Amino acid sequence: MALVDERTVLSRGVAKPPGVLAYDLVQGSLVRWSSTIDKSVPETPTAVLLHGILGSRKNWGSFARRLAQEFPAWQFLLVDLRCHGDSASMKKRGPHTVSSTALDVLKLVAQLRLTPRVLVGHSFGGKVALSMVDQAAKPLARPVRVWVLDSTPGKVRPGGHRDDHPAELISFLGALPKEVASKRKIASALIREGFSKDVAQWVVTNLQQTGPPGSPTSFSWVFDLEGIAEMYQSYEETNLWRIVEDVPGGVHVNFLKAERSLHRWALEDIQRIRAAEQLAPDEGGAVEMHVLEDAGHWVHADNPDGLFRILSSSFQTLRA
């Protein structure tokens, strides 16, 4: 991978076995890490950043580099989840669920010999982070801080505007040709269909140029839309309240609600999270609720400064 900022941050691709998820490792300037075991080198604190449905690891790129500059002893693992980005070409076995997606990430961190201290997941990625805690005593370290960004552990309640209905977006994309001649035409079609300009521009980042040099320009989708539709259905159906209401010792679960999110946080959801804050065990387990002001669902794009301030507490508390 290319050197992003030679003073502070290194984004490095490590040789990986076939079938392993695509990833970037963004490292602070003080990191001395190798995927081989070397007991003479102190364990590097690692955070895993997970995108949502129809996203990719690139969604977290600039934010991870900023974290690495501020916390140079940390490294940040950015992952393309199954059926997304560069991982879409790896034909993963079904079912394509929140649970199987979490297991993919657990296998990746085990193969890289990492023990994450922080898990950050946006939307669908938030449930993946909770499922990682549910499935694994190892390779997750204790204490571990989990951040669930603008998502709840149970029922998914999309907002009242079409651009916050991923199921409808997935259905519309499924009706489009697999190869298209213009990103602009696809963005325009999405806007005519009623999706917002921001969503349209975000979706077309999943188009990559195809064909040999000199041939007419064409683009194809980088994701596996059939698999993603199955993943979104699982996201709607998966209930992980048990992790929140009986939080394991050493696990600190943080929920972040975007102030302007169209995702409908029901009063019941907020009350259950607040109750879990009071019931968390004394053995280092905790549940906490946060609100990010001046942000919609796309928290890391809408208010990156506010999100950075809130998340920074995890890296300050767990300094190497």
GROMACS .gro file of C-alpha atoms in nm:
model
  320
    1MET     CA    1   0.000   0.000   0.000
    2ALA     CA    2   0.106   0.362  -0.044
    3LEU     CA    3   0.260   0.576   0.224
    4VAL     CA    4  -0.017   0.810   0.338
    5ASP     CA    5   0.181   1.044   0.565
    6GLU     CA    6   0.538   0.938   0.627
    7ARG     CA    7   0.555   1.129   0.954
    8THR     CA    8   0.258   0.972   1.121
    9VAL     CA    9   0.058   0.715   0.930
   10LEU     CA   10   0.134   0.405   0.730
   11SER     CA   11  -0.137   0.219   0.539
   12ARG     CA   12   0.004  -0.124   0.474
   13GLY     CA   13  -0.118  -0.433   0.291
   14VAL     CA   14   0.003  -0.756   0.450
   15ALA     CA   15   0.029  -1.081   0.253
   16LYS     CA   16  -0.286  -1.275   0.333
   17PRO     CA   17  -0.422  -1.624   0.268
   18PRO     CA   18  -0.686  -1.670  -0.002
   19GLY     CA   19  -1.040  -1.594   0.106
   20VAL     CA   20  -0.942  -1.344   0.375
   21LEU     CA   21  -1.134  -1.016   0.374
   22ALA     CA   22  -0.977  -0.716   0.201
   23TYR     CA   23  -0.840  -0.466   0.449
   24ASP     CA   24  -0.610  -0.171   0.514
   25LEU     CA   25  -0.402  -0.127   0.826
   26VAL     CA   26  -0.353   0.240   0.912
   27GLN     CA   27  -0.073   0.280   1.165
   28GLY     CA   28   0.049   0.558   1.388
   29SER     CA   29   0.414   0.661   1.372
   30LEU     CA   30   0.504   0.476   1.695
   31VAL     CA   31   0.369   0.139   1.585
   32ARG     CA   32   0.616  -0.148   1.552
   33TRP     CA   33   0.401  -0.438   1.447
   34SER     CA   34   0.443  -0.764   1.256
   35SER     CA   35   0.195  -1.040   1.177
   36THR     CA   36   0.454  -1.290   1.305
   37ILE     CA   37   0.486  -1.346   1.678
   38ASP     CA   38   0.771  -1.148   1.835
   39LYS     CA   39   0.749  -1.139   2.214
   40SER     CA   40   1.016  -0.869   2.226
   41VAL     CA   41   0.775  -0.623   2.061
   42PRO     CA   42   0.493  -0.493   2.287
   43GLU     CA   43   0.142  -0.570   2.166
   44THR     CA   44   0.006  -0.286   1.955
   45PRO     CA   45  -0.338  -0.158   2.056
   46THR     CA   46  -0.571  -0.205   1.760
   47ALA     CA   47  -0.911  -0.065   1.667
   48VAL     CA   48  -1.136  -0.224   1.402
   49LEU     CA   49  -1.355   0.010   1.192
   50LEU     CA   50  -1.658  -0.144   1.019
   51HIS     CA   51  -1.873   0.014   0.746
   52GLY     CA   52  -2.245  -0.021   0.685
   53ILE     CA   53  -2.455  -0.173   0.407
   54LEU     CA   54  -2.337  -0.069   0.056
   55GLY     CA   55  -2.026   0.092   0.208
   56SER     CA   56  -1.659  -0.002   0.203
   57ARG     CA   57  -1.345   0.035   0.409
   58LYS     CA   58  -1.273   0.357   0.216
   59ASN     CA   59  -1.556   0.522   0.411
   60TRP     CA   60  -1.327   0.523   0.715
   61GLY     CA   61  -0.998   0.614   0.542
   62SER     CA   62  -0.957   0.984   0.625
   63PHE     CA   63  -1.106   0.941   0.972
   64ALA     CA   64  -0.865   0.655   1.054
   65ARG     CA   65  -0.568   0.859   0.937
   66ARG     CA   66  -0.674   1.141   1.166
   67LEU     CA   67  -0.701   0.900   1.460
   68ALA     CA   68  -0.355   0.759   1.384
   69GLN     CA   69  -0.207   1.108   1.381
   70GLU     CA   70  -0.359   1.189   1.720
   71PHE     CA   71  -0.286   0.847   1.875
   72PRO     CA   72   0.042   0.737   1.715
   73ALA     CA   73   0.080   0.421   1.925
   74TRP     CA   74  -0.243   0.276   1.779
   75GLN     CA   75  -0.324   0.099   1.455
   76PHE     CA   76  -0.661   0.090   1.280
   77LEU     CA   77  -0.791  -0.206   1.079
   78LEU     CA   78  -1.033  -0.103   0.802
   79VAL     CA   79  -1.224  -0.396   0.655
   80ASP     CA   80  -1.434  -0.456   0.343
   81LEU     CA   81  -1.712  -0.679   0.476
   82ARG     CA   82  -1.829  -0.980   0.273
   83CYS     CA   83  -2.008  -0.890  -0.052
   84HIS     CA   84  -1.866  -0.536  -0.035
   85GLY     CA   85  -1.573  -0.356  -0.199
   86ASP     CA   86  -1.266  -0.566  -0.269
   87SER     CA   87  -1.410  -0.851  -0.060
   88ALA     CA   88  -1.701  -0.896  -0.305
   89SER     CA   89  -1.481  -1.101  -0.538
   90MET     CA   90  -1.426  -1.356  -0.261
   91LYS     CA   91  -1.719  -1.591  -0.290
   92LYS     CA   92  -1.821  -1.636   0.071
   93ARG     CA   93  -2.055  -1.916   0.167
   94GLY     CA   94  -2.404  -1.823   0.274
   95PRO     CA   95  -2.602  -1.752   0.465
   96HIS     CA   96  -2.501  -1.387   0.444
   97THR     CA   97  -2.594  -1.273   0.794
   98VAL     CA   98  -2.479  -1.038   1.068
   99SER     CA   99  -2.339  -1.341   1.249
  100SER     CA  100  -2.143  -1.479   0.952
  101THR     CA  101  -2.010  -1.131   0.875
  102ALA     CA  102  -1.885  -1.095   1.232
  103LEU     CA  103  -1.720  -1.437   1.214
  104ASP     CA  104  -1.535  -1.328   0.897
  105VAL     CA  105  -1.385  -1.034   1.085
  106LEU     CA  106  -1.295  -1.249   1.386
  107LYS     CA  107  -1.112  -1.489   1.154
  108LEU     CA  108  -0.925  -1.199   0.994
  109VAL     CA  109  -0.801  -1.054   1.323
  110ALA     CA  110  -0.697  -1.403   1.436
  111GLN     CA  111  -0.500  -1.461   1.115
  112LEU     CA  112  -0.332  -1.123   1.156
  113ARG     CA  113  -0.258  -1.205   1.522
  114LEU     CA  114  -0.436  -0.894   1.642
  115THR     CA  115  -0.633  -0.848   1.963
  116PRO     CA  116  -0.862  -0.548   1.909
  117ARG     CA  117  -0.919  -0.317   2.203
  118VAL     CA  118  -1.181  -0.103   2.026
  119LEU     CA  119  -1.454  -0.200   1.776
  120VAL     CA  120  -1.635   0.077   1.586
  121GLY     CA  121  -1.927  -0.010   1.360
  122HIS     CA  122  -2.156   0.221   1.164
  123SER     CA  123  -2.518   0.110   1.114
  124PHE     CA  124  -2.502  -0.256   0.994
  125GLY     CA  125  -2.139  -0.256   1.112
  126GLY     CA  126  -2.257  -0.172   1.463
  127LYS     CA  127  -2.454  -0.496   1.486
  128VAL     CA  128  -2.152  -0.679   1.343
  129ALA     CA  129  -1.940  -0.540   1.627
  130LEU     CA  130  -2.195  -0.657   1.885
  131SER     CA  131  -2.204  -1.001   1.721
  132MET     CA  132  -1.825  -1.021   1.742
  133VAL     CA  133  -1.852  -0.979   2.120
  134ASP     CA  134  -2.132  -1.236   2.129
  135GLN     CA  135  -1.928  -1.499   1.944
  136ALA     CA  136  -1.579  -1.464   2.082
  137ALA     CA  137  -1.390  -1.472   2.408
  138LYS     CA  138  -1.076  -1.472   2.194
  139PRO     CA  139  -0.928  -1.298   1.998
  140LEU     CA  140  -1.108  -1.006   2.167
  141ALA     CA  141  -0.909  -0.856   2.450
  142ARG     CA  142  -1.048  -0.737   2.780
  143PRO     CA  143  -1.126  -0.461   2.831
  144VAL     CA  144  -1.276  -0.393   2.490
  145ARG     CA  145  -1.478  -0.088   2.393
  146VAL     CA  146  -1.755  -0.128   2.137
  147TRP     CA  147  -1.905   0.169   1.951
  148VAL     CA  148  -2.241   0.120   1.777
  149LEU     CA  149  -2.297   0.425   1.557
  150ASP     CA  150  -2.658   0.522   1.484
  151SER     CA  151  -2.796   0.172   1.516
  152THR     CA  152  -2.990  -0.017   1.781
  153PRO     CA  153  -2.943  -0.380   1.894
  154GLY     CA  154  -3.285  -0.494   1.777
  155LYS     CA  155  -3.560  -0.379   1.545
  156VAL     CA  156  -3.452  -0.159   1.253
  157ARG     CA  157  -3.672   0.146   1.210
  158PRO     CA  158  -3.585   0.341   0.893
  159GLY     CA  159  -3.695   0.702   0.876
  160GLY     CA  160  -3.970   0.867   0.683
  161HIS     CA  161  -3.766   0.960   0.374
  162ARG     CA  162  -3.680   0.723   0.096
  163ASP     CA  163  -3.305   0.786   0.111
  164ASP     CA  164  -3.304   0.618   0.452
  165HIS     CA  165  -3.467   0.297   0.323
  166PRO     CA  166  -3.176   0.070   0.227
  167ALA     CA  167  -3.412  -0.211   0.126
  168GLU     CA  168  -3.569   0.013  -0.141
  169LEU     CA  169  -3.228   0.133  -0.253
  170ILE     CA  170  -3.101  -0.225  -0.285
  171SER     CA  171  -3.413  -0.319  -0.485
  172PHE     CA  172  -3.367  -0.024  -0.722
  173LEU     CA  173  -2.999  -0.103  -0.778
  174GLY     CA  174  -3.090  -0.464  -0.851
  175ALA     CA  175  -3.301  -0.353  -1.145
  176LEU     CA  176  -3.011  -0.165  -1.308
  177PRO     CA  177  -2.775  -0.322  -1.563
  178LYS     CA  178  -2.461  -0.483  -1.419
  179GLU     CA  179  -2.253  -0.266  -1.650
  180VAL     CA  180  -2.329   0.101  -1.714
  181ALA     CA  181  -2.175   0.369  -1.935
  182SER     CA  182  -2.182   0.665  -1.696
  183LYS     CA  183  -2.167   0.727  -1.322
  184ARG     CA  184  -2.347   1.056  -1.378
  185LYS     CA  185  -2.644   0.886  -1.545
  186ILE     CA  186  -2.681   0.642  -1.256
  187ALA     CA  187  -2.665   0.926  -1.002
  188SER     CA  188  -2.931   1.114  -1.198
  189ALA     CA  189  -3.154   0.806  -1.213
  190LEU     CA  190  -3.129   0.765  -0.836
  191ILE     CA  191  -3.223   1.128  -0.778
  192ARG     CA  192  -3.521   1.101  -1.018
  193GLU     CA  193  -3.633   0.796  -0.824
  194GLY     CA  194  -3.648   1.006  -0.508
  195PHE     CA  195  -3.318   0.930  -0.340
  196SER     CA  196  -3.113   1.223  -0.211
  197LYS     CA  197  -2.818   1.370  -0.399
  198ASP     CA  198  -2.584   1.268  -0.116
  199VAL     CA  199  -2.699   0.905  -0.132
  200ALA     CA  200  -2.675   0.903  -0.513
  201GLN     CA  201  -2.319   1.035  -0.508
  202TRP     CA  202  -2.224   0.787  -0.236
  203VAL     CA  203  -2.372   0.489  -0.421
  204VAL     CA  204  -2.183   0.556  -0.746
  205THR     CA  205  -1.851   0.534  -0.559
  206ASN     CA  206  -1.922   0.159  -0.582
  207LEU     CA  207  -1.879   0.171  -0.962
  208GLN     CA  208  -1.537   0.083  -1.105
  209GLN     CA  209  -1.418   0.121  -1.462
  210THR     CA  210  -1.404  -0.199  -1.666
  211GLY     CA  211  -1.277  -0.303  -2.005
  212PRO     CA  212  -0.931  -0.287  -2.165
  213PRO     CA  213  -0.762   0.046  -2.251
  214GLY     CA  214  -0.896   0.198  -2.569
  215SER     CA  215  -1.237   0.035  -2.540
  216PRO     CA  216  -1.554   0.238  -2.472
  217THR     CA  217  -1.574   0.345  -2.108
  218SER     CA  218  -1.798   0.132  -1.893
  219PHE     CA  219  -1.845   0.075  -1.521
  220SER     CA  220  -1.952  -0.222  -1.310
  221TRP     CA  221  -2.061  -0.253  -0.949
  222VAL     CA  222  -1.797  -0.368  -0.701
  223PHE     CA  223  -2.049  -0.528  -0.466
  224ASP     CA  224  -2.249  -0.852  -0.464
  225LEU     CA  225  -2.600  -0.709  -0.451
  226GLU     CA  226  -2.778  -1.041  -0.396
  227GLY     CA  227  -2.557  -1.113  -0.096
  228ILE     CA  228  -2.605  -0.760   0.035
  229ALA     CA  229  -2.986  -0.794   0.015
  230GLU     CA  230  -2.958  -1.106   0.233
  231MET     CA  231  -2.727  -0.922   0.474
  232TYR     CA  232  -2.972  -0.633   0.508
  233GLN     CA  233  -3.259  -0.872   0.579
  234SER     CA  234  -3.048  -1.029   0.853
  235TYR     CA  235  -2.972  -0.681   0.989
  236GLU     CA  236  -3.345  -0.614   1.022
  237GLU     CA  237  -3.409  -0.949   1.190
  238THR     CA  238  -3.107  -0.984   1.421
  239ASN     CA  239  -3.173  -0.913   1.788
  240LEU     CA  240  -2.868  -0.858   2.009
  241TRP     CA  241  -3.030  -0.695   2.310
  242ARG     CA  242  -2.901  -0.979   2.529
  243ILE     CA  243  -2.544  -0.849   2.485
  244VAL     CA  244  -2.655  -0.505   2.603
  245GLU     CA  245  -2.880  -0.609   2.889
  246ASP     CA  246  -2.636  -0.871   3.019
  247VAL     CA  247  -2.309  -0.711   2.910
  248PRO     CA  248  -2.004  -0.936   2.963
  249GLY     CA  249  -1.743  -0.826   3.213
  250GLY     CA  250  -1.470  -0.617   3.055
  251VAL     CA  251  -1.693  -0.502   2.768
  252HIS     CA  252  -1.794  -0.136   2.743
  253VAL     CA  253  -2.075  -0.089   2.488
  254ASN     CA  254  -2.133   0.266   2.362
  255PHE     CA  255  -2.433   0.368   2.154
  256LEU     CA  256  -2.415   0.688   1.952
  257LYS     CA  257  -2.736   0.843   1.824
  258ALA     CA  258  -2.713   1.104   1.548
  259GLU     CA  259  -2.918   1.410   1.644
  260ARG     CA  260  -3.071   1.448   1.296
  261SER     CA  261  -3.082   1.082   1.205
  262LEU     CA  262  -3.377   0.964   1.001
  263HIS     CA  263  -3.325   0.627   1.164
  264ARG     CA  264  -3.610   0.616   1.409
  265TRP     CA  265  -3.483   0.561   1.758
  266ALA     CA  266  -3.796   0.455   1.945
  267LEU     CA  267  -3.843   0.573   2.300
  268GLU     CA  268  -3.838   0.204   2.397
  269ASP     CA  269  -3.486   0.166   2.254
  270ILE     CA  270  -3.351   0.465   2.444
  271GLN     CA  271  -3.519   0.355   2.768
  272ARG     CA  272  -3.372   0.003   2.740
  273ILE     CA  273  -3.023   0.139   2.678
  274ARG     CA  274  -3.057   0.381   2.971
  275ALA     CA  275  -3.175   0.093   3.193
  276ALA     CA  276  -2.878  -0.118   3.080
  277GLU     CA  277  -2.646   0.166   3.185
  278GLN     CA  278  -2.770   0.115   3.541
  279LEU     CA  279  -2.760  -0.267   3.532
  280ALA     CA  280  -2.411  -0.319   3.388
  281PRO     CA  281  -2.186  -0.534   3.611
  282ASP     CA  282  -1.904  -0.400   3.821
  283GLU     CA  283  -1.639  -0.621   3.657
  284GLY     CA  284  -1.544  -0.358   3.399
  285GLY     CA  285  -1.863  -0.402   3.198
  286ALA     CA  286  -2.059  -0.092   3.103
  287VAL     CA  287  -2.322   0.049   2.866
  288GLU     CA  288  -2.333   0.416   2.771
  289MET     CA  289  -2.545   0.637   2.546
  290HIS     CA  290  -2.414   0.936   2.348
  291VAL     CA  291  -2.573   1.188   2.111
  292LEU     CA  292  -2.379   1.342   1.823
  293GLU     CA  293  -2.506   1.691   1.757
  294ASP     CA  294  -2.552   1.836   1.409
  295ALA     CA  295  -2.530   1.500   1.233
  296GLY     CA  296  -2.755   1.277   1.029
  297HIS     CA  297  -2.709   0.903   0.983
  298TRP     CA  298  -2.375   0.949   0.800
  299VAL     CA  299  -2.202   1.051   1.123
  300HIS     CA  300  -1.840   1.033   1.003
  301ALA     CA  301  -1.925   1.262   0.707
  302ASP     CA  302  -2.178   1.497   0.872
  303ASN     CA  303  -1.984   1.586   1.187
  304PRO     CA  304  -1.637   1.426   1.182
  305ASP     CA  305  -1.501   1.670   1.442
  306GLY     CA  306  -1.776   1.586   1.690
  307LEU     CA  307  -1.742   1.215   1.627
  308PHE     CA  308  -1.365   1.239   1.672
  309ARG     CA  309  -1.407   1.410   2.009
  310ILE     CA  310  -1.649   1.146   2.134
  311LEU     CA  311  -1.451   0.844   2.012
  312SER     CA  312  -1.120   0.984   2.137
  313SER     CA  313  -1.212   0.891   2.494
  314SER     CA  314  -1.159   0.523   2.408
  315PHE     CA  315  -0.804   0.578   2.285
  316GLN     CA  316  -0.714   0.808   2.574
  317THR     CA  317  -0.845   0.559   2.831
  318LEU     CA  318  -0.670   0.263   2.666
  319ARG     CA  319  -0.342   0.426   2.580
  320ALA     CA  320  -0.057   0.185   2.507
   0.00000   0.00000   0.00000
